[in-house]
Short mmCIF file of C-alpha atoms (C1' of nucleotides) in Angstrom, two decimals:
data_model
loop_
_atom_site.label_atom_id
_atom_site.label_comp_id
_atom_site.label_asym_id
_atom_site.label_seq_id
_atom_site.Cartn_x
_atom_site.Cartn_y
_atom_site.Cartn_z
CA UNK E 1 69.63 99.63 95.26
CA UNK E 2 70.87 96.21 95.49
CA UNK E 3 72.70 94.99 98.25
CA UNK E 4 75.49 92.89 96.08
CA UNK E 5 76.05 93.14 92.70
CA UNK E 6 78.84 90.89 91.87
CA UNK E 7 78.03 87.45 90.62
CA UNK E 8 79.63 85.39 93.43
CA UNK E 9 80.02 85.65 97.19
CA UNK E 10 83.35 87.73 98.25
CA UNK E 11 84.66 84.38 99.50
CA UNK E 12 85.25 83.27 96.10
CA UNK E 13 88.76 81.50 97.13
CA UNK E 14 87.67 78.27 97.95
CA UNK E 15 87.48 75.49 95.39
CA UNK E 16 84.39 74.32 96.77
CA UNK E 17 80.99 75.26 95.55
CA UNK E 18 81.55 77.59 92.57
CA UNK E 19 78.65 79.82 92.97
CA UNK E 20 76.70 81.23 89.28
CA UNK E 21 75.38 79.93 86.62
CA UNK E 22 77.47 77.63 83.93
CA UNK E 23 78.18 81.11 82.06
CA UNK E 24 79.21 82.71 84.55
CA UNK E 25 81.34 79.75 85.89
CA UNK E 26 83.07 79.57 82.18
CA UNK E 27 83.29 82.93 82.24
CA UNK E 28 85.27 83.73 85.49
CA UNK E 29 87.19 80.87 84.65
CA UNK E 30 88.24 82.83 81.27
CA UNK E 31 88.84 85.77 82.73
CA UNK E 32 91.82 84.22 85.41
CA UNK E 33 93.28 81.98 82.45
CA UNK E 34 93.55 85.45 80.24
CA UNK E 35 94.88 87.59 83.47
CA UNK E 36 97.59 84.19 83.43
CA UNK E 37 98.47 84.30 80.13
CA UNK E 38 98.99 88.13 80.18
CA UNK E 39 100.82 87.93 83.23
CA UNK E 40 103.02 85.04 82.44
CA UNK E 41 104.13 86.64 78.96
CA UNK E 42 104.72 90.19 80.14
CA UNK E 43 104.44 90.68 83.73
CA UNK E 44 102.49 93.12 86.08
CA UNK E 45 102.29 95.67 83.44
CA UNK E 46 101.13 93.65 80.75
CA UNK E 47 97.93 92.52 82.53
CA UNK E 48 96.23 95.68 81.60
CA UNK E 49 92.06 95.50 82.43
CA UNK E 50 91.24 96.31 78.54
CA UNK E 51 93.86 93.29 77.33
CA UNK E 52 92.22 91.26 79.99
CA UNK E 53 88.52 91.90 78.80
CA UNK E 54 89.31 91.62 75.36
CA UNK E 55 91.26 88.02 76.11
CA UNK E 56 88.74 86.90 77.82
CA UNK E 57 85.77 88.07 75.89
CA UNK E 58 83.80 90.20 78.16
CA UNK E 59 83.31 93.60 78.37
CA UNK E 60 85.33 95.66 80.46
CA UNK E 61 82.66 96.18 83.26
CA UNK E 62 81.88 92.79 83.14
CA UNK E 63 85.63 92.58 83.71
CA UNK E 64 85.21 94.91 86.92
CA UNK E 65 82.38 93.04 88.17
CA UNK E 66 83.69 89.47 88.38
CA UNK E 67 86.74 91.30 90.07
CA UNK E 68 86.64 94.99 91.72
CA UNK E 69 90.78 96.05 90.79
CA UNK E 70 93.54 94.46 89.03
CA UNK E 71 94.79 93.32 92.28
CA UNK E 72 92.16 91.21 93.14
CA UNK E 73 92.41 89.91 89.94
CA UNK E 74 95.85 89.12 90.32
CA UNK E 75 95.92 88.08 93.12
CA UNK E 76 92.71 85.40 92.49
CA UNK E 77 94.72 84.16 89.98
CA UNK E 78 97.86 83.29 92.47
CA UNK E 79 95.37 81.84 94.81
CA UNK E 80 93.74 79.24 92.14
CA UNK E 81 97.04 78.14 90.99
CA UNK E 82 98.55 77.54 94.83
CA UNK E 83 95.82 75.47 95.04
CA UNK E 84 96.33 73.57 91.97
CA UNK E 85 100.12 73.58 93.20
CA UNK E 86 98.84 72.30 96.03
CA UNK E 87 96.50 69.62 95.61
CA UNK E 88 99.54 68.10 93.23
CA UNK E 89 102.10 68.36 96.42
CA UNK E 90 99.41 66.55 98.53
CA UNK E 91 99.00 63.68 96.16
CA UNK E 92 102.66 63.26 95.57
CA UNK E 93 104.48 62.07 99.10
CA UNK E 94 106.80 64.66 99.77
CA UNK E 95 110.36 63.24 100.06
CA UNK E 96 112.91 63.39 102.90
CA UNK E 97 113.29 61.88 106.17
CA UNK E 98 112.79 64.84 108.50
CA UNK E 99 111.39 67.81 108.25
CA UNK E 100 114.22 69.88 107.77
CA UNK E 101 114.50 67.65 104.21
CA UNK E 102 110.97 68.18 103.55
CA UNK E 103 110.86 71.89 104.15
CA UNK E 104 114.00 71.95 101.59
CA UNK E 105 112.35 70.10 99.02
CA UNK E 106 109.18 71.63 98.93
CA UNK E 107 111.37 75.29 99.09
CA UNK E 108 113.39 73.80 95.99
CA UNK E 109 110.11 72.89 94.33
CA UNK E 110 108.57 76.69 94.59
CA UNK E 111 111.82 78.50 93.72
CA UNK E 112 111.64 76.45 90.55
CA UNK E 113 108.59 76.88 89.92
CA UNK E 114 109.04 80.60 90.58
CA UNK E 115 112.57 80.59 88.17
CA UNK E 116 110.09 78.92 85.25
CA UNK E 117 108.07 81.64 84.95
CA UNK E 118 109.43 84.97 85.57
CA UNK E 119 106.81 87.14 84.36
CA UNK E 120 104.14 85.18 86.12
CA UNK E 121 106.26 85.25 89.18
CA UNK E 122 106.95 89.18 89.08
CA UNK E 123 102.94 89.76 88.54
CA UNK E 124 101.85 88.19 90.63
CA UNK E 125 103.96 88.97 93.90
CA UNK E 126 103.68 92.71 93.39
CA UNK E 127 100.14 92.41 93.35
CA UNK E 128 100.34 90.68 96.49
CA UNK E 129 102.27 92.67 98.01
CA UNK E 130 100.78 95.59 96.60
CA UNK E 131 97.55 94.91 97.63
CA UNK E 132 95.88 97.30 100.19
CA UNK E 133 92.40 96.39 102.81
CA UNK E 134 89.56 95.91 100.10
CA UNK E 135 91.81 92.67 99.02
CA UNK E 136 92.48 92.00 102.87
CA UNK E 137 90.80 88.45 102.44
CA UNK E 138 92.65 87.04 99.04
CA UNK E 139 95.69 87.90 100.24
CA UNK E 140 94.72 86.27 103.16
CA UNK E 141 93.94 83.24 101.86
CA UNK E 142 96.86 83.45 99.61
CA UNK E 143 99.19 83.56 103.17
CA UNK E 144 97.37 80.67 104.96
CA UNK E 145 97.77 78.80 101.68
CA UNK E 146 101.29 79.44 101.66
CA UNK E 147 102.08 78.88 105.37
CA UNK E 148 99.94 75.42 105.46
CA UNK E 149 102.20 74.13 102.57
CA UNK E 150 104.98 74.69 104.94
CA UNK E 151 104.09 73.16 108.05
CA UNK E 152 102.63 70.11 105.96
CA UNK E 153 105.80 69.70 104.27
CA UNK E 154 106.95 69.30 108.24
CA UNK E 155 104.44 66.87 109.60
CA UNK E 156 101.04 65.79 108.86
CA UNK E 157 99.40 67.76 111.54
CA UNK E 158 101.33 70.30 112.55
CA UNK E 159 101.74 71.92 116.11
CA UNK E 160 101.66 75.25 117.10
CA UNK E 161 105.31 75.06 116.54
CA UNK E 162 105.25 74.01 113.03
CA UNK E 163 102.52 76.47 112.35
CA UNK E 164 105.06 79.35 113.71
CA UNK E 165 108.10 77.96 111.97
CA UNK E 166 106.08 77.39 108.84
CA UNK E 167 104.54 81.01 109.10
CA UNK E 168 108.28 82.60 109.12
CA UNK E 169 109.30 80.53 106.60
CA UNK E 170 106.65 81.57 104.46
CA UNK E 171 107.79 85.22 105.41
CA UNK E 172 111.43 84.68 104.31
CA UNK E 173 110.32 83.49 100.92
CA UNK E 174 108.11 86.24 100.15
CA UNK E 175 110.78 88.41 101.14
CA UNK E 176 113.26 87.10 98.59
CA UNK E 177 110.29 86.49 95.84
CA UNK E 178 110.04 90.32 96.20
CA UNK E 179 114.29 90.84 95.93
CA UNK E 180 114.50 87.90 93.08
CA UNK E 181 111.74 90.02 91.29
CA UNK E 182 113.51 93.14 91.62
CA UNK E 183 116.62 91.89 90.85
CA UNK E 184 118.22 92.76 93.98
CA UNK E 185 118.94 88.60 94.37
CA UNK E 186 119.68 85.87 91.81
CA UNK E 187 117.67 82.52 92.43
CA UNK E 188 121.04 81.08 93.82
CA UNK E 189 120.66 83.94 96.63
CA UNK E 190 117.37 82.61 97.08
CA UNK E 191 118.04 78.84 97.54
CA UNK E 192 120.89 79.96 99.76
CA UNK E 193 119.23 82.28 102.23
CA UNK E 194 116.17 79.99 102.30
CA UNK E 195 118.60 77.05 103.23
CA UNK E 196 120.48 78.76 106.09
CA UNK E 197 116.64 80.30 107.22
CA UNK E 198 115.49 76.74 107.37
CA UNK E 199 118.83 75.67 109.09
CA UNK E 200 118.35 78.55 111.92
CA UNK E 201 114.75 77.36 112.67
CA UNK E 202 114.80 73.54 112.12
CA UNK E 203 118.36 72.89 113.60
CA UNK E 204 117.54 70.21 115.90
CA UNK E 205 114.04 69.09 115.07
CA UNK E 206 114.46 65.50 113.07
CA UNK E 207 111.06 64.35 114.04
CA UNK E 208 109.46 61.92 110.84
CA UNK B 1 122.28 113.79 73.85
CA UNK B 2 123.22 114.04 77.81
CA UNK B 3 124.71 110.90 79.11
CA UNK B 4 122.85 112.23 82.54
CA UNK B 5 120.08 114.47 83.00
CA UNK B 6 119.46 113.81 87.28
CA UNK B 7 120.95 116.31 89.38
CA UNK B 8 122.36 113.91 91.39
CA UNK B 9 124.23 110.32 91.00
CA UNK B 10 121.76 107.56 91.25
CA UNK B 11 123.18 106.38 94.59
CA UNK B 12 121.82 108.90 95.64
CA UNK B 13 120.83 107.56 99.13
CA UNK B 14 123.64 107.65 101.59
CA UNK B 15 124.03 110.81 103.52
CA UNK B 16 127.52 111.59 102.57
CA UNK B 17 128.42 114.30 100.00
CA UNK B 18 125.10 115.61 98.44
CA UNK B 19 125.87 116.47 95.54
CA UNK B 20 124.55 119.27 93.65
CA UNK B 21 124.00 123.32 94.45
CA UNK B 22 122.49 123.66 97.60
CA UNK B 23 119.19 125.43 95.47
CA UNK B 24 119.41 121.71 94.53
CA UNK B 25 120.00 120.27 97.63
CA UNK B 26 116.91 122.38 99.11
CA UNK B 27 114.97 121.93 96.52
CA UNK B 28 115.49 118.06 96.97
CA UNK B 29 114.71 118.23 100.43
CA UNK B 30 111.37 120.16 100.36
CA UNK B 31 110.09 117.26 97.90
CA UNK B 32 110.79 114.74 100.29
CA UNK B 33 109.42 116.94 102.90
CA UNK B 34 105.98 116.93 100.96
CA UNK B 35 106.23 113.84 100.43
CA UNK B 36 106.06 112.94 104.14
CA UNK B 37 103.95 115.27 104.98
CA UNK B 38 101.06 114.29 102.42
CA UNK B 39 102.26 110.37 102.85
CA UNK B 40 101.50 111.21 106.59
CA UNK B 41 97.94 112.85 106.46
CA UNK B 42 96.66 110.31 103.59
CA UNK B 43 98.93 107.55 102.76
CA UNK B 44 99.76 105.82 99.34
CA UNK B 45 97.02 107.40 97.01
CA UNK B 46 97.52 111.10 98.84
CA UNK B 47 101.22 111.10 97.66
CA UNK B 48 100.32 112.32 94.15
CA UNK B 49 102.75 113.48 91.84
CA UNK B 50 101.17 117.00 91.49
CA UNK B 51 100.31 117.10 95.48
CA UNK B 52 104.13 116.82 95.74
CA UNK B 53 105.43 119.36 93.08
CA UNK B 54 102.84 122.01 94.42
CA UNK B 55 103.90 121.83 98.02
CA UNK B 56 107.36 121.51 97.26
CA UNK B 57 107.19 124.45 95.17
CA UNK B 58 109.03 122.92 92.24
CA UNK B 59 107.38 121.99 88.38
CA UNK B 60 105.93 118.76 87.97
CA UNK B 61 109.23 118.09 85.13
CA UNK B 62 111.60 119.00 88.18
CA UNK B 63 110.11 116.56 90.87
CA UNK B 64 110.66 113.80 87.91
CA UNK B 65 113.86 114.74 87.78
CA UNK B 66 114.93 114.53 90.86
CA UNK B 67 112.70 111.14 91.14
CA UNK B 68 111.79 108.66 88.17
CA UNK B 69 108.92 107.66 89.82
CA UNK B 70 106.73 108.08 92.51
CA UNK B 71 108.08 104.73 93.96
CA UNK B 72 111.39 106.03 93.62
CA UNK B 73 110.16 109.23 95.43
CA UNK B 74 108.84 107.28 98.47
CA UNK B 75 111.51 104.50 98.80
CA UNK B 76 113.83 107.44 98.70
CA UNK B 77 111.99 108.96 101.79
CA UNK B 78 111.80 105.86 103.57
CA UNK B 79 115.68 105.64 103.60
CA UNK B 80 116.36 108.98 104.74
CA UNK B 81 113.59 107.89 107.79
CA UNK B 82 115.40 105.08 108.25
CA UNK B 83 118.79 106.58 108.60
CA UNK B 84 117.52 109.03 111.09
CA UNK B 85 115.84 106.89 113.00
CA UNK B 86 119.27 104.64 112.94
CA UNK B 87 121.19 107.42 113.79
CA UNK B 88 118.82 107.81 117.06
CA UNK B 89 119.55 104.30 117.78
CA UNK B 90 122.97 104.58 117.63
CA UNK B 91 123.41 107.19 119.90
CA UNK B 92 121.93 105.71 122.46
CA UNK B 93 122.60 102.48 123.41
CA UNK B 94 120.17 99.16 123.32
CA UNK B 95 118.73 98.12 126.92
CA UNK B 96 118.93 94.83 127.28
CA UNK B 97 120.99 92.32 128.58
CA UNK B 98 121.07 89.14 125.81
CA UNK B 99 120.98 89.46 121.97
CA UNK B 100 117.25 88.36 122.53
CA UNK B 101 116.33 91.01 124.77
CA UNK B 102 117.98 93.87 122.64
CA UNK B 103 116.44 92.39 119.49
CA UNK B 104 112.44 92.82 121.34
CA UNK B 105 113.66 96.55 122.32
CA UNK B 106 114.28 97.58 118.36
CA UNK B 107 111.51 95.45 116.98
CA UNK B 108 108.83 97.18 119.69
CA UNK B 109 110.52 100.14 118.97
CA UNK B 110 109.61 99.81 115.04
CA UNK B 111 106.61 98.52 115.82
CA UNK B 112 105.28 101.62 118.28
CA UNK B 113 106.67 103.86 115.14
CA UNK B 114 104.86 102.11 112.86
CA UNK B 115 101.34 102.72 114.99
CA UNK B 116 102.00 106.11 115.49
CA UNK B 117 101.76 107.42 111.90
CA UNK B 118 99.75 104.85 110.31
CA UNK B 119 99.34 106.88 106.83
CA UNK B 120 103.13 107.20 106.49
CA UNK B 121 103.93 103.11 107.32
CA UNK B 122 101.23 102.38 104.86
CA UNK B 123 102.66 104.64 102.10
CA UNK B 124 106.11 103.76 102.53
CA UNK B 125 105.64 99.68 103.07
CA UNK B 126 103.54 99.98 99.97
CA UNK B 127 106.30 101.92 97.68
CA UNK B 128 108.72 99.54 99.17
CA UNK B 129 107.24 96.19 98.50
CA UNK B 130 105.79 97.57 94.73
CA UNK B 131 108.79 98.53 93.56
CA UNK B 132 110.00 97.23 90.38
CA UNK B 133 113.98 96.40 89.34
CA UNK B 134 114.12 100.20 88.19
CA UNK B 135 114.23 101.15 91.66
CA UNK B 136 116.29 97.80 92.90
CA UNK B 137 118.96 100.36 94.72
CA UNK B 138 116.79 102.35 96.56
CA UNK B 139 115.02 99.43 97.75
CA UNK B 140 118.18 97.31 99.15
CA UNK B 141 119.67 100.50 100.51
CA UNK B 142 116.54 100.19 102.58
CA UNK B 143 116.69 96.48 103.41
CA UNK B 144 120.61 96.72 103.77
CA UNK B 145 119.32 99.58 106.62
CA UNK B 146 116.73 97.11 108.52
CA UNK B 147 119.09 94.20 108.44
CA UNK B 148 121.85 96.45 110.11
CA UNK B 149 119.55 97.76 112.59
CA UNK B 150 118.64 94.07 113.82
CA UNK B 151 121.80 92.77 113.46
CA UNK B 152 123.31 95.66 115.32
CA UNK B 153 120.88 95.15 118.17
CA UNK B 154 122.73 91.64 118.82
CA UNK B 155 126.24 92.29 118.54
CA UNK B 156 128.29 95.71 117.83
CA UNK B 157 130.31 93.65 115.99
CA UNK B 158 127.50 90.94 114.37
CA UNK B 159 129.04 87.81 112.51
CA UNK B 160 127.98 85.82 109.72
CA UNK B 161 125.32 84.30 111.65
CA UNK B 162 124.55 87.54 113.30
CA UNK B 163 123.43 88.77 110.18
CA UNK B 164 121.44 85.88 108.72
CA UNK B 165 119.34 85.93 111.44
CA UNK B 166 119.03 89.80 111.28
CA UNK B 167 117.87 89.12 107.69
CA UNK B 168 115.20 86.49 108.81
CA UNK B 169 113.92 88.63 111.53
CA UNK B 170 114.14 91.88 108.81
CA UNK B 171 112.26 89.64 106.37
CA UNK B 172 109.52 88.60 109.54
CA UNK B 173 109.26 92.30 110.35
CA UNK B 174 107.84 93.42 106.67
CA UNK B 175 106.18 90.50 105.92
CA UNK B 176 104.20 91.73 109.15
CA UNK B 177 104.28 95.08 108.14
CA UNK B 178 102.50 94.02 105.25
CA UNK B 179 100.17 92.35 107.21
CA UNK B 180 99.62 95.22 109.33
CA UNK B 181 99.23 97.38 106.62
CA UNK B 182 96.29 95.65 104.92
CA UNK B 183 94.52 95.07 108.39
CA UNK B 184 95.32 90.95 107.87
CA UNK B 185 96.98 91.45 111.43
CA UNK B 186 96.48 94.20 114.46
CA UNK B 187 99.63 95.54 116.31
CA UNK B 188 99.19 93.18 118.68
CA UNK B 189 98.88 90.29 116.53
CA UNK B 190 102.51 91.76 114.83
CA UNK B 191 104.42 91.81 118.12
CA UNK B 192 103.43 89.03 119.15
CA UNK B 193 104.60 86.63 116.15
CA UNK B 194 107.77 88.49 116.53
CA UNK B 195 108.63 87.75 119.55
CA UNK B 196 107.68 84.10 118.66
CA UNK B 197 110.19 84.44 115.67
CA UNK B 198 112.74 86.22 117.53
CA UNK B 199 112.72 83.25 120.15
CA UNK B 200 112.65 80.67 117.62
CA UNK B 201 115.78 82.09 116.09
CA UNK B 202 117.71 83.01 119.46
CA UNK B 203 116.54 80.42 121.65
CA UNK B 204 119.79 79.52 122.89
CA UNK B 205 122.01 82.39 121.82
CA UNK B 206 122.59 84.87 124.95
CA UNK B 207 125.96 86.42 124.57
CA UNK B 208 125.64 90.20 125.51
"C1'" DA O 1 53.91 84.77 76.08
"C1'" DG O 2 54.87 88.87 78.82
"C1'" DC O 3 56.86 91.27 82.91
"C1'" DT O 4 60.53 92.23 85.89
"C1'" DA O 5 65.00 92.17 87.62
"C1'" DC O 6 69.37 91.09 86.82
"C1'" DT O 7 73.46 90.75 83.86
"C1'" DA O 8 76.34 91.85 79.95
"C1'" DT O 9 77.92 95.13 76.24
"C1'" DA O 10 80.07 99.09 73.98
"C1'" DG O 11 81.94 103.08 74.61
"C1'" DA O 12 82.64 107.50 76.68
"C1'" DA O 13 84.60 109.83 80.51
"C1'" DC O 14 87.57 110.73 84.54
"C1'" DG O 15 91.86 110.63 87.61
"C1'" DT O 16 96.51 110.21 88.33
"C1'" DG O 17 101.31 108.65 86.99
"C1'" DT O 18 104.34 109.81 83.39
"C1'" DT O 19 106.19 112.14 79.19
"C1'" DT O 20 106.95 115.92 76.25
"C1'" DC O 21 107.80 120.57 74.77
"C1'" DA O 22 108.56 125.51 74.20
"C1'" DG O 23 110.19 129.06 76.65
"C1'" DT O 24 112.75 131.12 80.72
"C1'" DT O 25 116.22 131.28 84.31
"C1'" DT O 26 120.43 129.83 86.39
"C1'" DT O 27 125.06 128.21 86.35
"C1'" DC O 28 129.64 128.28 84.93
"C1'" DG O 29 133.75 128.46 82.11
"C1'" DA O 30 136.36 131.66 79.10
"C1'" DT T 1 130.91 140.27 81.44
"C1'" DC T 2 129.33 137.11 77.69
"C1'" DG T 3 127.50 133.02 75.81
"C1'" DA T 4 126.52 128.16 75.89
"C1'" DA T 5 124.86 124.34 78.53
"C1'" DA T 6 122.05 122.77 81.98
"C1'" DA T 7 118.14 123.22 84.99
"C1'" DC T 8 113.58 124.86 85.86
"C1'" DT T 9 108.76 126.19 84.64
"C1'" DG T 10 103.97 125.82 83.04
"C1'" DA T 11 101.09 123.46 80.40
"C1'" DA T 12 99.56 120.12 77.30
"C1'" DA T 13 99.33 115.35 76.06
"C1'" DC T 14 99.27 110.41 76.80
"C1'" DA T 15 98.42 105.72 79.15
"C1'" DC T 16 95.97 102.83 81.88
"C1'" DG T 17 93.01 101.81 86.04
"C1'" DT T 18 88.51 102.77 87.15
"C1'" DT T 19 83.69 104.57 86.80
"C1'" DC T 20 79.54 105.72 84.41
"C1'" DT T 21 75.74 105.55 80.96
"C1'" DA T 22 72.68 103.94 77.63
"C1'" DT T 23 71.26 99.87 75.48
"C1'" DA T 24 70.55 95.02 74.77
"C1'" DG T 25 70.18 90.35 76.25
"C1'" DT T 26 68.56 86.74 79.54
"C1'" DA T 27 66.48 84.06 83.25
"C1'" DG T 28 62.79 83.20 86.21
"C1'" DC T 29 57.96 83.99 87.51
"C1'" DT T 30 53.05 84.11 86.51
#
DNA sequence: AGCTACTATAGAACGTGTTTCAGTTTTCGA
DNA sequence: TCGAAAACTGAAACACGTTCTATAGTAGCT
């Protein structure tokens, strides 16, 4: 009969306006820190819905209607902590005098952060890459988050340019997230391929 | 008590020596037949383990061990695509007079196979990019495939830098796929930040 | 305070990937 | 040709994502 029956608006990426009431704020909020926790001590396969509901304290069809799959849960979760990621990049001055430098730094900085936590890491890419249409717009947001990190790291407003390098940048690291996660590359593989990427697009741009 | 209990070695993807009785070697090629075919009328979630063993005329205990996992099952398929379809390109050769324009001829050739059987790109991209380190050879025979295929496209005889750039635009192409796949991006939309990448990366490369 | 609509809960139930098992058939070396 | 080892079969069983149902709580309106 009713038209929605989830407790917040399908946009639900933004930090902005939370929508709900407290409870349901707090709630949603324990649900993603128990899908992290899961995730970042046993990977994709440990982030099992019951595990999740239990963690979190909610029944399981509250579970499933704060978040319609696993993916979307998963997925949420990457979103909310690129932003935090992010805000923290855009306080900090990123370092380097062009924006070949910067694009290196902030690279080094992910595949770090990526190397830290392994589990995390493998959950949550396969989910995004996993995901299929009904999570068409968190992965979405998930990519522009991704790709504006990139081109910022290049210049404070980026051209069309920047956007297009920063958008196949952004494509070359997912692409060796998935392989490090698989195993098919070691994080040195990584940092190496992302380097000569970044050297084939950025060769003779030294703009500030 | 068996050290192996798979009919075949776990390379398992190059079209040399099949191993095995050819009972075996048929009865490995109807399951990957099925698997197509059902891949190709429903995508992902139509490829089910039963589906498979049914049409291929084999117990569900035989298509597991021929295949650990369904993943396995459909990254295995994608190769054997792959290879045909790089056979096809090899026989005839790449119009197209610079490294640039031969590159645009095999990614809008991709690209048009990719429309036509929707289903089947959406079934295989999805295997692909879920797999999990159990399935890490399959999976890089596959990407070793796609890199080839660009990097062929350039230069019979591609270089280092050849194949970097192959990788980069193999990495663009899935990452698009992807894209595609979850309707973040129409056709359109994919060729057209290819070509973008593809000129980024060979702007001033032109050797034939 | 009472009514109504919405939300949350506990738990059963269902679907599909995967595993297991007992029994049969095939393969292959002696 | 015989017998053991390996492969195949059919069917049951299990795990986990997802859905459904019956019941209980809760918030807002009058």
């Amino acid at each position: 009969m009713t038209a929605t029956n989830r407790p917040r608006a399908a946009n639900g990426l933004l930090t902005e306006d939370e929508p709900g009431s407290a409870a349901q704020r707090d709630r949603r909020k324990r649900i993603l820190d128990a899908t992290i926790a899961l995730a970042s001590k046993g990977g994709f396969e440990a982030v099992q819905m019951r595990a999740v509901a239990e963690k979190a304290d909610v029944a399981l069809g509250t579970l499933y209607r704060y978040f319609p799959s696993k993916i979307h849960l998963l997925v949420t979760g990457l979103a909310r902590e690129l932003e935090r990621g992010l805000e923290r990049l855009d306080r900090a001055t990123i370092p380097g005098e062009t924006p070949y430098d910067r694009v290196l730094q902030v690279l080094g900085r992910v595949t770090r952060a990526m190397q830290r936590d392994p589990h995390l890491t493998e959950a949550m890419t396969r989910a995004f890459m996993f995901a299929d249409a009904s999570a068409a717009a968190e992965v979405d947001a998930v990519g522009r988050l991704m790709d504006r990190m990139f081109a910022y790291a290049m210049h404070d407003e980026p051209t069309e340019e920047d956007m297009a390098i920063a958008r196949v940048i952004a494509d070359v690291w997912l692409s060796n997230l998935v392989a490090w996660v698989t195993r098919r590359a070691t994080a040195n593989d990584v940092a190496e391929r992302l380097e000569l990427t970044v050297r084939l697009l950025l060769r003779k741009d030294s703009r500030t």
